[in-house]
Coordinates of C-alpha atoms in Angstrom, one line a residue:
X1 CA -7.0 -10.0 3.0
X2 CA -7.8 -6.9 4.1
X3 CA -7.4 -3.2 2.1
X4 CA -4.6 -1.2 4.1
X5 CA -5.1 1.7 1.5
X6 CA -5.3 2.9 -1.9
X7 CA -3.4 4.9 -3.9
X8 CA -2.5 5.8 -7.3
X9 CA 0.8 7.1 -6.5
X10 CA 3.4 4.2 -7.2
X11 CA 6.5 5.4 -5.4
X12 CA 4.4 5.5 -2.3
X13 CA 3.1 2.4 -3.2
X14 CA 6.7 0.8 -3.8
X15 CA 8.2 2.4 -0.8
X16 CA 6.1 1.6 1.7
X17 CA 5.1 -2.2 -0.2
X18 CA 9.6 -2.4 0.7
X19 CA 8.8 -0.4 5.0
X20 CA 5.7 -3.6 5.7
X21 CA 8.3 -6.8 3.9
X22 CA 11.1 -5.5 6.4
X23 CA 8.7 -6.2 9.2
X24 CA 7.8 -9.5 7.3
X25 CA 5.0 -8.6 6.9
X26 CA 3.7 -9.6 2.9
X27 CA 1.4 -7.0 0.9
X28 CA -0.8 -7.7 -2.5
X29 CA -1.8 -4.9 -4.8
X30 CA -4.5 -5.4 -6.4
X31 CA -6.0 -3.4 -9.7
X32 CA -2.2 -2.5 -10.5
X33 CA -3.7 -3.8 -14.3
X34 CA -6.4 -1.8 -14.3
X35 CA -3.9 0.9 -16.2
X36 CA -4.5 -1.0 -19.5
X37 CA -8.5 -0.5 -19.2
X38 CA -8.0 3.4 -18.1
X39 CA -5.8 3.7 -21.2
X40 CA -2.1 4.0 -18.7
X41 CA -2.9 7.3 -17.0
X42 CA -3.1 6.1 -13.7
X43 CA -6.3 7.7 -12.6
X44 CA -8.0 4.3 -10.8
X45 CA -6.0 3.6 -7.2
X46 CA -4.4 0.5 -6.5
X47 CA -5.6 -1.6 -3.5
X48 CA -2.5 -2.7 -1.1
X49 CA -4.0 -5.4 0.5
X50 CA -2.6 -7.2 3.8
X51 CA -3.1 -10.7 5.7
X52 CA -6.1 -9.8 8.6
X53 CA -3.3 -11.1 11.2
X54 CA -1.2 -8.2 9.6
X55 CA -3.8 -5.9 9.4
X56 CA -3.1 -3.7 12.8
X57 CA 1.0 -3.5 12.7
X58 CA 0.9 -2.8 9.1
X59 CA -1.2 0.2 9.7
X60 CA 1.0 1.4 12.8
X61 CA 4.1 0.8 10.3
X62 CA 1.5 3.5 7.7
X63 CA 1.0 5.9 10.2
X64 CA 5.1 6.4 10.7
X65 CA 5.4 6.7 6.7
X66 CA 2.5 9.4 6.9
X67 CA 4.2 11.5 9.8
X68 CA 7.7 10.8 8.5
X69 CA 7.1 11.5 5.2
X70 CA 4.3 14.5 5.8
X71 CA 1.6 12.6 4.0
X72 CA -1.7 12.8 4.1
X73 CA -3.0 9.5 2.9

């Protein structure tokens, strides 16, 4: 697995996960349970991982999401 991006914006993570799933790209979200350790403040970013063979396609989708929604991620 390779890291696609990291963020503490759960809405963005959910949306991107949905977009990738539409393209049959499976994701793995790491560090989502760290909020227990940090006191549920949402400070620690979650990492979105994809299979190495899907990384190039996933980056294209990430760029589309960035451009479409004017995001700086």
